JSON list of C-alpha atoms in Angstrom, two decimals:
[
{"chain": "A", "resi": 1, "resn": "MET", "atom": "CA", "xyz": [-6.63, 45.01, 14.35]},
{"chain": "A", "resi": 2, "resn": "GLY", "atom": "CA", "xyz": [-3.43, 46.90, 13.64]},
{"chain": "A", "resi": 3, "resn": "CYS", "atom": "CA", "xyz": [-3.74, 46.92, 9.86]},
{"chain": "A", "resi": 4, "resn": "ALA", "atom": "CA", "xyz": [-6.31, 49.66, 9.37]},
{"chain": "A", "resi": 5, "resn": "GLN", "atom": "CA", "xyz": [-6.44, 51.16, 5.90]},
{"chain": "A", "resi": 6, "resn": "GLY", "atom": "CA", "xyz": [-7.23, 54.84, 5.54]},
{"chain": "A", "resi": 7, "resn": "LYS", "atom": "CA", "xyz": [-8.62, 56.92, 2.71]},
{"chain": "A", "resi": 8, "resn": "GLN", "atom": "CA", "xyz": [-6.55, 59.10, 0.43]},
{"chain": "A", "resi": 9, "resn": "THR", "atom": "CA", "xyz": [-7.23, 62.83, 0.32]},
{"chain": "A", "resi": 10, "resn": "ALA", "atom": "CA", "xyz": [-5.13, 65.15, -1.86]},
{"chain": "A", "resi": 11, "resn": "GLY", "atom": "CA", "xyz": [-2.37, 62.58, -2.01]},
{"chain": "A", "resi": 12, "resn": "VAL", "atom": "CA", "xyz": [-2.30, 62.00, 1.74]},
{"chain": "A", "resi": 13, "resn": "GLU", "atom": "CA", "xyz": [-3.12, 58.60, 3.24]},
{"chain": "A", "resi": 14, "resn": "MET", "atom": "CA", "xyz": [-5.63, 59.40, 5.98]},
{"chain": "A", "resi": 15, "resn": "CYS", "atom": "CA", "xyz": [-5.26, 57.06, 8.95]},
{"chain": "A", "resi": 16, "resn": "GLU", "atom": "CA", "xyz": [-8.15, 55.49, 10.81]},
{"chain": "A", "resi": 17, "resn": "GLY", "atom": "CA", "xyz": [-8.92, 56.19, 14.47]},
{"chain": "A", "resi": 18, "resn": "ILE", "atom": "CA", "xyz": [-7.29, 54.32, 17.31]},
{"chain": "A", "resi": 19, "resn": "ASP", "atom": "CA", "xyz": [-10.20, 51.88, 17.68]},
{"chain": "A", "resi": 20, "resn": "SER", "atom": "CA", "xyz": [-9.38, 50.53, 14.21]},
{"chain": "A", "resi": 21, "resn": "TYR", "atom": "CA", "xyz": [-5.93, 49.58, 15.50]},
{"chain": "A", "resi": 22, "resn": "VAL", "atom": "CA", "xyz": [-6.38, 48.67, 19.15]},
{"chain": "A", "resi": 23, "resn": "THR", "atom": "CA", "xyz": [-9.17, 46.57, 20.67]},
{"chain": "A", "resi": 24, "resn": "PRO", "atom": "CA", "xyz": [-10.68, 47.31, 24.11]},
{"chain": "A", "resi": 25, "resn": "GLU", "atom": "CA", "xyz": [-8.90, 44.24, 25.44]},
{"chain": "A", "resi": 26, "resn": "GLU", "atom": "CA", "xyz": [-5.60, 45.48, 24.06]},
{"chain": "A", "resi": 27, "resn": "LYS", "atom": "CA", "xyz": [-6.15, 48.86, 25.68]},
{"chain": "A", "resi": 28, "resn": "GLU", "atom": "CA", "xyz": [-6.39, 47.13, 29.03]},
{"chain": "A", "resi": 29, "resn": "LEU", "atom": "CA", "xyz": [-3.14, 45.28, 28.34]},
{"chain": "A", "resi": 30, "resn": "LEU", "atom": "CA", "xyz": [-1.47, 48.55, 27.41]},
{"chain": "A", "resi": 31, "resn": "ARG", "atom": "CA", "xyz": [-2.66, 50.25, 30.57]},
{"chain": "A", "resi": 32, "resn": "SER", "atom": "CA", "xyz": [-1.60, 47.39, 32.82]},
{"chain": "A", "resi": 33, "resn": "SER", "atom": "CA", "xyz": [1.86, 47.18, 31.25]},
{"chain": "A", "resi": 34, "resn": "TRP", "atom": "CA", "xyz": [2.25, 50.96, 31.40]},
{"chain": "A", "resi": 35, "resn": "ASN", "atom": "CA", "xyz": [1.65, 50.76, 35.15]},
{"chain": "A", "resi": 36, "resn": "ILE", "atom": "CA", "xyz": [4.78, 48.62, 35.30]},
{"chain": "A", "resi": 37, "resn": "VAL", "atom": "CA", "xyz": [6.83, 50.69, 32.87]},
{"chain": "A", "resi": 38, "resn": "SER", "atom": "CA", "xyz": [5.97, 53.97, 34.60]},
{"chain": "A", "resi": 39, "resn": "GLN", "atom": "CA", "xyz": [7.73, 52.81, 37.75]},
{"chain": "A", "resi": 40, "resn": "ASP", "atom": "CA", "xyz": [11.09, 53.26, 36.00]},
{"chain": "A", "resi": 41, "resn": "ILE", "atom": "CA", "xyz": [10.57, 55.73, 33.17]},
{"chain": "A", "resi": 42, "resn": "SER", "atom": "CA", "xyz": [14.19, 56.82, 32.90]},
{"chain": "A", "resi": 43, "resn": "GLY", "atom": "CA", "xyz": [15.50, 53.24, 33.00]},
{"chain": "A", "resi": 44, "resn": "VAL", "atom": "CA", "xyz": [13.12, 51.97, 30.34]},
{"chain": "A", "resi": 45, "resn": "GLY", "atom": "CA", "xyz": [13.75, 55.06, 28.22]},
{"chain": "A", "resi": 46, "resn": "MET", "atom": "CA", "xyz": [17.49, 54.52, 28.41]},
{"chain": "A", "resi": 47, "resn": "ASN", "atom": "CA", "xyz": [17.04, 50.88, 27.39]},
{"chain": "A", "resi": 48, "resn": "ILE", "atom": "CA", "xyz": [15.08, 52.00, 24.32]},
{"chain": "A", "resi": 49, "resn": "PHE", "atom": "CA", "xyz": [17.86, 54.26, 23.08]},
{"chain": "A", "resi": 50, "resn": "LYS", "atom": "CA", "xyz": [20.67, 51.88, 24.00]},
{"chain": "A", "resi": 51, "resn": "LYS", "atom": "CA", "xyz": [18.93, 49.21, 21.94]},
{"chain": "A", "resi": 52, "resn": "LEU", "atom": "CA", "xyz": [18.30, 51.66, 19.09]},
{"chain": "A", "resi": 53, "resn": "PHE", "atom": "CA", "xyz": [21.97, 52.60, 18.98]},
{"chain": "A", "resi": 54, "resn": "ASP", "atom": "CA", "xyz": [22.95, 48.93, 19.15]},
{"chain": "A", "resi": 55, "resn": "ILE", "atom": "CA", "xyz": [20.79, 48.25, 16.10]},
{"chain": "A", "resi": 56, "resn": "GLU", "atom": "CA", "xyz": [21.73, 51.41, 14.19]},
{"chain": "A", "resi": 57, "resn": "ALA", "atom": "CA", "xyz": [25.04, 52.68, 15.60]},
{"chain": "A", "resi": 58, "resn": "ASP", "atom": "CA", "xyz": [25.30, 55.52, 13.09]},
{"chain": "A", "resi": 59, "resn": "LEU", "atom": "CA", "xyz": [22.17, 57.12, 14.51]},
{"chain": "A", "resi": 60, "resn": "VAL", "atom": "CA", "xyz": [24.18, 58.42, 17.47]},
{"chain": "A", "resi": 61, "resn": "LYS", "atom": "CA", "xyz": [25.75, 61.00, 15.17]},
{"chain": "A", "resi": 62, "resn": "LEU", "atom": "CA", "xyz": [22.32, 62.38, 14.32]},
{"chain": "A", "resi": 63, "resn": "PHE", "atom": "CA", "xyz": [21.26, 63.14, 17.91]},
{"chain": "A", "resi": 64, "resn": "LYS", "atom": "CA", "xyz": [23.39, 66.25, 18.24]},
{"chain": "A", "resi": 65, "resn": "ARG", "atom": "CA", "xyz": [21.86, 67.36, 21.51]},
{"chain": "A", "resi": 66, "resn": "ILE", "atom": "CA", "xyz": [23.10, 64.28, 23.35]},
{"chain": "A", "resi": 67, "resn": "GLN", "atom": "CA", "xyz": [26.63, 64.39, 21.93]},
{"chain": "A", "resi": 68, "resn": "THR", "atom": "CA", "xyz": [29.77, 65.61, 23.62]},
{"chain": "A", "resi": 69, "resn": "LYS", "atom": "CA", "xyz": [33.50, 65.40, 22.96]},
{"chain": "A", "resi": 70, "resn": "GLY", "atom": "CA", "xyz": [35.61, 62.70, 24.59]},
{"chain": "A", "resi": 71, "resn": "GLU", "atom": "CA", "xyz": [39.13, 63.19, 25.93]},
{"chain": "A", "resi": 72, "resn": "THR", "atom": "CA", "xyz": [40.64, 62.41, 22.54]},
{"chain": "A", "resi": 73, "resn": "GLY", "atom": "CA", "xyz": [38.15, 64.60, 20.68]},
{"chain": "A", "resi": 74, "resn": "GLN", "atom": "CA", "xyz": [35.88, 61.79, 19.51]},
{"chain": "A", "resi": 75, "resn": "VAL", "atom": "CA", "xyz": [32.11, 62.20, 19.61]},
{"chain": "A", "resi": 76, "resn": "VAL", "atom": "CA", "xyz": [30.54, 60.32, 22.53]},
{"chain": "A", "resi": 77, "resn": "VAL", "atom": "CA", "xyz": [27.09, 60.18, 24.08]},
{"chain": "A", "resi": 78, "resn": "ASP", "atom": "CA", "xyz": [26.50, 62.40, 27.10]},
{"chain": "A", "resi": 79, "resn": "SER", "atom": "CA", "xyz": [24.69, 60.00, 29.43]},
{"chain": "A", "resi": 80, "resn": "ILE", "atom": "CA", "xyz": [22.95, 62.76, 31.39]},
{"chain": "A", "resi": 81, "resn": "ARG", "atom": "CA", "xyz": [21.56, 64.37, 28.23]},
{"chain": "A", "resi": 82, "resn": "LEU", "atom": "CA", "xyz": [20.58, 60.98, 26.85]},
{"chain": "A", "resi": 83, "resn": "GLU", "atom": "CA", "xyz": [18.71, 60.11, 30.03]},
{"chain": "A", "resi": 84, "resn": "GLY", "atom": "CA", "xyz": [16.81, 63.39, 29.89]},
{"chain": "A", "resi": 85, "resn": "HIS", "atom": "CA", "xyz": [15.92, 62.84, 26.24]},
{"chain": "A", "resi": 86, "resn": "ALA", "atom": "CA", "xyz": [14.95, 59.20, 26.75]},
{"chain": "A", "resi": 87, "resn": "THR", "atom": "CA", "xyz": [12.81, 60.05, 29.77]},
{"chain": "A", "resi": 88, "resn": "GLY", "atom": "CA", "xyz": [10.98, 62.72, 27.78]},
{"chain": "A", "resi": 89, "resn": "VAL", "atom": "CA", "xyz": [10.27, 60.35, 24.91]},
{"chain": "A", "resi": 90, "resn": "LEU", "atom": "CA", "xyz": [8.90, 57.65, 27.20]},
{"chain": "A", "resi": 91, "resn": "ARG", "atom": "CA", "xyz": [6.67, 60.16, 28.97]},
{"chain": "A", "resi": 92, "resn": "GLN", "atom": "CA", "xyz": [5.20, 61.02, 25.58]},
{"chain": "A", "resi": 93, "resn": "ILE", "atom": "CA", "xyz": [4.47, 57.34, 24.99]},
{"chain": "A", "resi": 94, "resn": "GLY", "atom": "CA", "xyz": [2.77, 57.27, 28.37]},
{"chain": "A", "resi": 95, "resn": "LEU", "atom": "CA", "xyz": [0.57, 60.20, 27.40]},
{"chain": "A", "resi": 96, "resn": "VAL", "atom": "CA", "xyz": [-0.54, 58.30, 24.31]},
{"chain": "A", "resi": 97, "resn": "VAL", "atom": "CA", "xyz": [-1.53, 55.34, 26.50]},
{"chain": "A", "resi": 98, "resn": "GLU", "atom": "CA", "xyz": [-3.33, 57.59, 28.97]},
{"chain": "A", "resi": 99, "resn": "ASN", "atom": "CA", "xyz": [-5.30, 59.31, 26.19]},
{"chain": "A", "resi": 100, "resn": "MET", "atom": "CA", "xyz": [-6.32, 56.25, 24.16]},
{"chain": "A", "resi": 101, "resn": "ASP", "atom": "CA", "xyz": [-10.00, 57.05, 24.75]},
{"chain": "A", "resi": 102, "resn": "ASN", "atom": "CA", "xyz": [-9.59, 60.57, 23.36]},
{"chain": "A", "resi": 103, "resn": "ASN", "atom": "CA", "xyz": [-9.07, 59.80, 19.69]},
{"chain": "A", "resi": 104, "resn": "SER", "atom": "CA", "xyz": [-9.60, 63.36, 18.45]},
{"chain": "A", "resi": 105, "resn": "ALA", "atom": "CA", "xyz": [-6.90, 64.82, 20.70]},
{"chain": "A", "resi": 106, "resn": "LEU", "atom": "CA", "xyz": [-4.47, 62.02, 19.90]},
{"chain": "A", "resi": 107, "resn": "THR", "atom": "CA", "xyz": [-4.84, 62.10, 16.14]},
{"chain": "A", "resi": 108, "resn": "THR", "atom": "CA", "xyz": [-4.64, 65.88, 15.90]},
{"chain": "A", "resi": 109, "resn": "THR", "atom": "CA", "xyz": [-1.60, 65.98, 18.15]},
{"chain": "A", "resi": 110, "resn": "LEU", "atom": "CA", "xyz": [0.21, 63.17, 16.34]},
{"chain": "A", "resi": 111, "resn": "ILE", "atom": "CA", "xyz": [-0.40, 64.71, 12.92]},
{"chain": "A", "resi": 112, "resn": "ALA", "atom": "CA", "xyz": [0.96, 68.02, 14.22]},
{"chain": "A", "resi": 113, "resn": "LEU", "atom": "CA", "xyz": [3.95, 66.16, 15.62]},
{"chain": "A", "resi": 114, "resn": "GLY", "atom": "CA", "xyz": [4.52, 64.57, 12.23]},
{"chain": "A", "resi": 115, "resn": "GLU", "atom": "CA", "xyz": [4.67, 68.02, 10.65]},
{"chain": "A", "resi": 116, "resn": "VAL", "atom": "CA", "xyz": [7.25, 69.04, 13.24]},
{"chain": "A", "resi": 117, "resn": "HIS", "atom": "CA", "xyz": [9.28, 65.91, 12.46]},
{"chain": "A", "resi": 118, "resn": "ALA", "atom": "CA", "xyz": [9.28, 66.93, 8.79]},
{"chain": "A", "resi": 119, "resn": "ASN", "atom": "CA", "xyz": [10.93, 70.19, 9.81]},
{"chain": "A", "resi": 120, "resn": "TYR", "atom": "CA", "xyz": [13.60, 68.06, 11.49]},
{"chain": "A", "resi": 121, "resn": "ARG", "atom": "CA", "xyz": [13.99, 66.07, 8.27]},
{"chain": "A", "resi": 122, "resn": "VAL", "atom": "CA", "xyz": [12.56, 62.78, 9.50]},
{"chain": "A", "resi": 123, "resn": "ARG", "atom": "CA", "xyz": [11.14, 60.51, 6.80]},
{"chain": "A", "resi": 124, "resn": "PRO", "atom": "CA", "xyz": [8.13, 58.21, 7.34]},
{"chain": "A", "resi": 125, "resn": "GLU", "atom": "CA", "xyz": [10.12, 55.10, 6.43]},
{"chain": "A", "resi": 126, "resn": "MET", "atom": "CA", "xyz": [12.51, 55.77, 9.30]},
{"chain": "A", "resi": 127, "resn": "LEU", "atom": "CA", "xyz": [9.86, 55.38, 12.00]},
{"chain": "A", "resi": 128, "resn": "PRO", "atom": "CA", "xyz": [9.81, 51.55, 12.05]},
{"chain": "A", "resi": 129, "resn": "LEU", "atom": "CA", "xyz": [13.45, 51.53, 13.18]},
{"chain": "A", "resi": 130, "resn": "LEU", "atom": "CA", "xyz": [12.37, 52.47, 16.69]},
{"chain": "A", "resi": 131, "resn": "TRP", "atom": "CA", "xyz": [9.88, 49.64, 17.17]},
{"chain": "A", "resi": 132, "resn": "PRO", "atom": "CA", "xyz": [12.34, 46.78, 17.95]},
{"chain": "A", "resi": 133, "resn": "ALA", "atom": "CA", "xyz": [14.03, 48.98, 20.55]},
{"chain": "A", "resi": 134, "resn": "ILE", "atom": "CA", "xyz": [10.71, 49.83, 22.21]},
{"chain": "A", "resi": 135, "resn": "ARG", "atom": "CA", "xyz": [9.60, 46.19, 22.15]},
{"chain": "A", "resi": 136, "resn": "ASP", "atom": "CA", "xyz": [12.81, 44.90, 23.72]},
{"chain": "A", "resi": 137, "resn": "ALA", "atom": "CA", "xyz": [12.80, 47.59, 26.43]},
{"chain": "A", "resi": 138, "resn": "LEU", "atom": "CA", "xyz": [9.21, 46.69, 27.29]},
{"chain": "A", "resi": 139, "resn": "LYS", "atom": "CA", "xyz": [10.16, 43.02, 27.52]},
{"chain": "A", "resi": 140, "resn": "ILE", "atom": "CA", "xyz": [12.89, 43.84, 30.02]},
{"chain": "A", "resi": 141, "resn": "ALA", "atom": "CA", "xyz": [10.58, 46.01, 32.12]},
{"chain": "A", "resi": 142, "resn": "CYS", "atom": "CA", "xyz": [7.56, 43.69, 32.15]},
{"chain": "A", "resi": 143, "resn": "GLU", "atom": "CA", "xyz": [9.50, 40.41, 32.29]},
{"chain": "A", "resi": 144, "resn": "ASP", "atom": "CA", "xyz": [7.18, 37.37, 32.27]},
{"chain": "A", "resi": 145, "resn": "GLU", "atom": "CA", "xyz": [4.09, 39.56, 32.06]},
{"chain": "A", "resi": 146, "resn": "PHE", "atom": "CA", "xyz": [5.10, 40.66, 28.55]},
{"chain": "A", "resi": 147, "resn": "THR", "atom": "CA", "xyz": [3.06, 38.08, 26.67]},
{"chain": "A", "resi": 148, "resn": "GLN", "atom": "CA", "xyz": [2.59, 37.73, 22.93]},
{"chain": "A", "resi": 149, "resn": "GLN", "atom": "CA", "xyz": [-0.80, 39.39, 23.30]},
{"chain": "A", "resi": 150, "resn": "MET", "atom": "CA", "xyz": [0.78, 42.34, 25.10]},
{"chain": "A", "resi": 151, "resn": "GLU", "atom": "CA", "xyz": [3.49, 42.65, 22.47]},
{"chain": "A", "resi": 152, "resn": "LEU", "atom": "CA", "xyz": [0.84, 42.68, 19.75]},
{"chain": "A", "resi": 153, "resn": "ALA", "atom": "CA", "xyz": [-1.12, 45.35, 21.61]},
{"chain": "A", "resi": 154, "resn": "TRP", "atom": "CA", "xyz": [1.95, 47.58, 21.76]},
{"chain": "A", "resi": 155, "resn": "LYS", "atom": "CA", "xyz": [2.70, 46.94, 18.09]},
{"chain": "A", "resi": 156, "resn": "HIS", "atom": "CA", "xyz": [-0.84, 47.95, 17.14]},
{"chain": "A", "resi": 157, "resn": "LEU", "atom": "CA", "xyz": [-0.53, 51.13, 19.20]},
{"chain": "A", "resi": 158, "resn": "TYR", "atom": "CA", "xyz": [2.81, 51.89, 17.58]},
{"chain": "A", "resi": 159, "resn": "ASP", "atom": "CA", "xyz": [1.28, 51.36, 14.13]},
{"chain": "A", "resi": 160, "resn": "PHE", "atom": "CA", "xyz": [-1.44, 53.87, 15.02]},
{"chain": "A", "resi": 161, "resn": "VAL", "atom": "CA", "xyz": [1.13, 56.41, 16.21]},
{"chain": "A", "resi": 162, "resn": "THR", "atom": "CA", "xyz": [3.45, 56.04, 13.22]},
{"chain": "A", "resi": 163, "resn": "CYS", "atom": "CA", "xyz": [0.60, 56.19, 10.72]},
{"chain": "A", "resi": 164, "resn": "HIS", "atom": "CA", "xyz": [-0.47, 59.60, 12.03]},
{"chain": "A", "resi": 165, "resn": "LEU", "atom": "CA", "xyz": [3.11, 60.82, 12.33]},
{"chain": "A", "resi": 166, "resn": "SER", "atom": "CA", "xyz": [3.66, 59.84, 8.70]},
{"chain": "A", "resi": 167, "resn": "GLU", "atom": "CA", "xyz": [0.44, 61.58, 7.71]},
{"chain": "A", "resi": 168, "resn": "GLY", "atom": "CA", "xyz": [1.71, 64.78, 9.28]},
{"chain": "A", "resi": 169, "resn": "MET", "atom": "CA", "xyz": [5.08, 64.46, 7.56]},
{"chain": "A", "resi": 170, "resn": "VAL", "atom": "CA", "xyz": [3.44, 64.08, 4.16]},
{"chain": "A", "resi": 171, "resn": "ILE", "atom": "CA", "xyz": [1.13, 67.03, 4.84]},
{"chain": "A", "resi": 172, "resn": "ALA", "atom": "CA", "xyz": [4.13, 69.18, 5.72]},
{"chain": "A", "resi": 173, "resn": "HIS", "atom": "CA", "xyz": [5.88, 68.06, 2.55]},
{"chain": "A", "resi": 174, "resn": "LEU", "atom": "CA", "xyz": [2.85, 68.92, 0.41]},
{"chain": "A", "resi": 175, "resn": "LYS", "atom": "CA", "xyz": [2.58, 72.31, 2.10]},
{"chain": "A", "resi": 176, "resn": "GLY", "atom": "CA", "xyz": [6.13, 72.99, 1.04]},
{"chain": "A", "resi": 177, "resn": "LYS", "atom": "CA", "xyz": [7.48, 73.09, 4.57]},
{"chain": "A", "resi": 178, "resn": "ARG", "atom": "CA", "xyz": [10.16, 70.66, 3.43]},
{"chain": "A", "resi": 179, "resn": "ASP", "atom": "CA", "xyz": [11.62, 70.59, -0.07]},
{"chain": "A", "resi": 180, "resn": "SER", "atom": "CA", "xyz": [12.65, 66.98, 0.45]},
{"chain": "A", "resi": 181, "resn": "PHE", "atom": "CA", "xyz": [12.80, 64.34, 3.16]},
{"chain": "A", "resi": 182, "resn": "VAL", "atom": "CA", "xyz": [16.33, 63.91, 4.50]},
{"chain": "A", "resi": 183, "resn": "LEU", "atom": "CA", "xyz": [17.24, 61.48, 7.27]},
{"chain": "A", "resi": 184, "resn": "SER", "atom": "CA", "xyz": [17.46, 63.01, 10.74]},
{"chain": "A", "resi": 185, "resn": "TYR", "atom": "CA", "xyz": [16.28, 62.07, 14.20]},
{"chain": "A", "resi": 186, "resn": "GLU", "atom": "CA", "xyz": [16.40, 65.31, 16.16]},
{"chain": "A", "resi": 187, "resn": "SER", "atom": "CA", "xyz": [12.79, 65.62, 17.35]},
{"chain": "A", "resi": 188, "resn": "SER", "atom": "CA", "xyz": [10.95, 63.33, 19.74]},
{"chain": "A", "resi": 189, "resn": "SER", "atom": "CA", "xyz": [8.41, 65.49, 21.57]},
{"chain": "A", "resi": 190, "resn": "LEU", "atom": "CA", "xyz": [4.69, 65.99, 21.08]},
{"chain": "A", "resi": 191, "resn": "LEU", "atom": "CA", "xyz": [3.43, 69.42, 20.05]},
{"chain": "A", "resi": 192, "resn": "LEU", "atom": "CA", "xyz": [-0.10, 70.66, 20.13]},
{"chain": "A", "resi": 193, "resn": "SER", "atom": "CA", "xyz": [-2.07, 72.10, 17.24]},
{"chain": "A", "resi": 194, "resn": "PRO", "atom": "CA", "xyz": [-3.87, 75.38, 17.93]},
{"chain": "A", "resi": 195, "resn": "GLN", "atom": "CA", "xyz": [-6.94, 73.88, 16.25]},
{"chain": "A", "resi": 196, "resn": "GLN", "atom": "CA", "xyz": [-7.48, 71.25, 19.01]},
{"chain": "A", "resi": 197, "resn": "GLU", "atom": "CA", "xyz": [-11.15, 71.08, 19.98]},
{"chain": "A", "resi": 198, "resn": "SER", "atom": "CA", "xyz": [-12.11, 72.73, 23.27]},
{"chain": "A", "resi": 199, "resn": "GLN", "atom": "CA", "xyz": [-13.46, 69.49, 24.74]},
{"chain": "A", "resi": 200, "resn": "ASN", "atom": "CA", "xyz": [-9.97, 68.02, 24.47]},
{"chain": "A", "resi": 201, "resn": "SER", "atom": "CA", "xyz": [-8.36, 70.79, 26.52]},
{"chain": "A", "resi": 202, "resn": "SER", "atom": "CA", "xyz": [-7.40, 68.50, 29.40]},
{"chain": "A", "resi": 203, "resn": "SER", "atom": "CA", "xyz": [-5.47, 66.15, 27.13]},
{"chain": "A", "resi": 204, "resn": "GLN", "atom": "CA", "xyz": [-3.94, 69.09, 25.32]},
{"chain": "A", "resi": 205, "resn": "ASN", "atom": "CA", "xyz": [-2.68, 70.60, 28.55]},
{"chain": "A", "resi": 206, "resn": "GLN", "atom": "CA", "xyz": [-1.07, 67.31, 29.52]},
{"chain": "A", "resi": 207, "resn": "LEU", "atom": "CA", "xyz": [0.69, 67.00, 26.20]},
{"chain": "A", "resi": 208, "resn": "GLN", "atom": "CA", "xyz": [1.70, 70.66, 26.10]},
{"chain": "A", "resi": 209, "resn": "ASN", "atom": "CA", "xyz": [3.17, 70.58, 29.59]},
{"chain": "A", "resi": 210, "resn": "SER", "atom": "CA", "xyz": [5.19, 67.49, 28.73]},
{"chain": "A", "resi": 211, "resn": "ASN", "atom": "CA", "xyz": [6.39, 69.04, 25.49]},
{"chain": "A", "resi": 212, "resn": "SER", "atom": "CA", "xyz": [7.61, 72.20, 27.22]},
{"chain": "A", "resi": 213, "resn": "GLN", "atom": "CA", "xyz": [9.92, 70.08, 29.35]},
{"chain": "A", "resi": 214, "resn": "ASN", "atom": "CA", "xyz": [11.62, 68.74, 26.22]},
{"chain": "A", "resi": 215, "resn": "GLN", "atom": "CA", "xyz": [11.99, 71.91, 24.15]},
{"chain": "A", "resi": 216, "resn": "SER", "atom": "CA", "xyz": [15.68, 72.26, 25.08]},
{"chain": "A", "resi": 217, "resn": "LEU", "atom": "CA", "xyz": [16.38, 68.94, 23.38]},
{"chain": "A", "resi": 218, "resn": "MET", "atom": "CA", "xyz": [15.28, 70.23, 19.99]},
{"chain": "A", "resi": 219, "resn": "GLU", "atom": "CA", "xyz": [17.29, 72.31, 17.57]}
]
């Protein structure tokens, strides 16, 4: 699991469904660990972004919505804005976990999100940068319960997510929504496609409500 190969259609690598990435046993590990993580969403979210900025310090400059000016005029991170952004991102991750059995809603939503990321100039090859930060934040939250099997389950889920995000980015590029991919990290919220199937309306409403809370963080 976790290394699913998709088909190519019109130059786009089509990703497989979630069951090609995550086993039923791994889904249970993801749900049980999310029960722990969800007890401190803001704290875990903050740890993700602190770790990300430790790994790639220059990325702070690209999150304009969380920046403010220090006393000497230097750019610093506004901790309140960062906490709001980090909390929103982690809630989106939680919605992915909660909707693992609704593959159609997840894939459609993630592809649409990838298209949005293209508008914010995010490139597919940038997505792996976030994984070490997520992994380390999960380790802190779950402590001894974060086993190798649990880490692998989260990695497989992240591979599923990033594959579909990348698919959406490439689709947007081919549609001409972006003339080129330029590095940026402004968008981190899930958006819904108007073509979502009616039977997925419950999942769509969850994702849409969460997204509306994060709209102010996007430029």
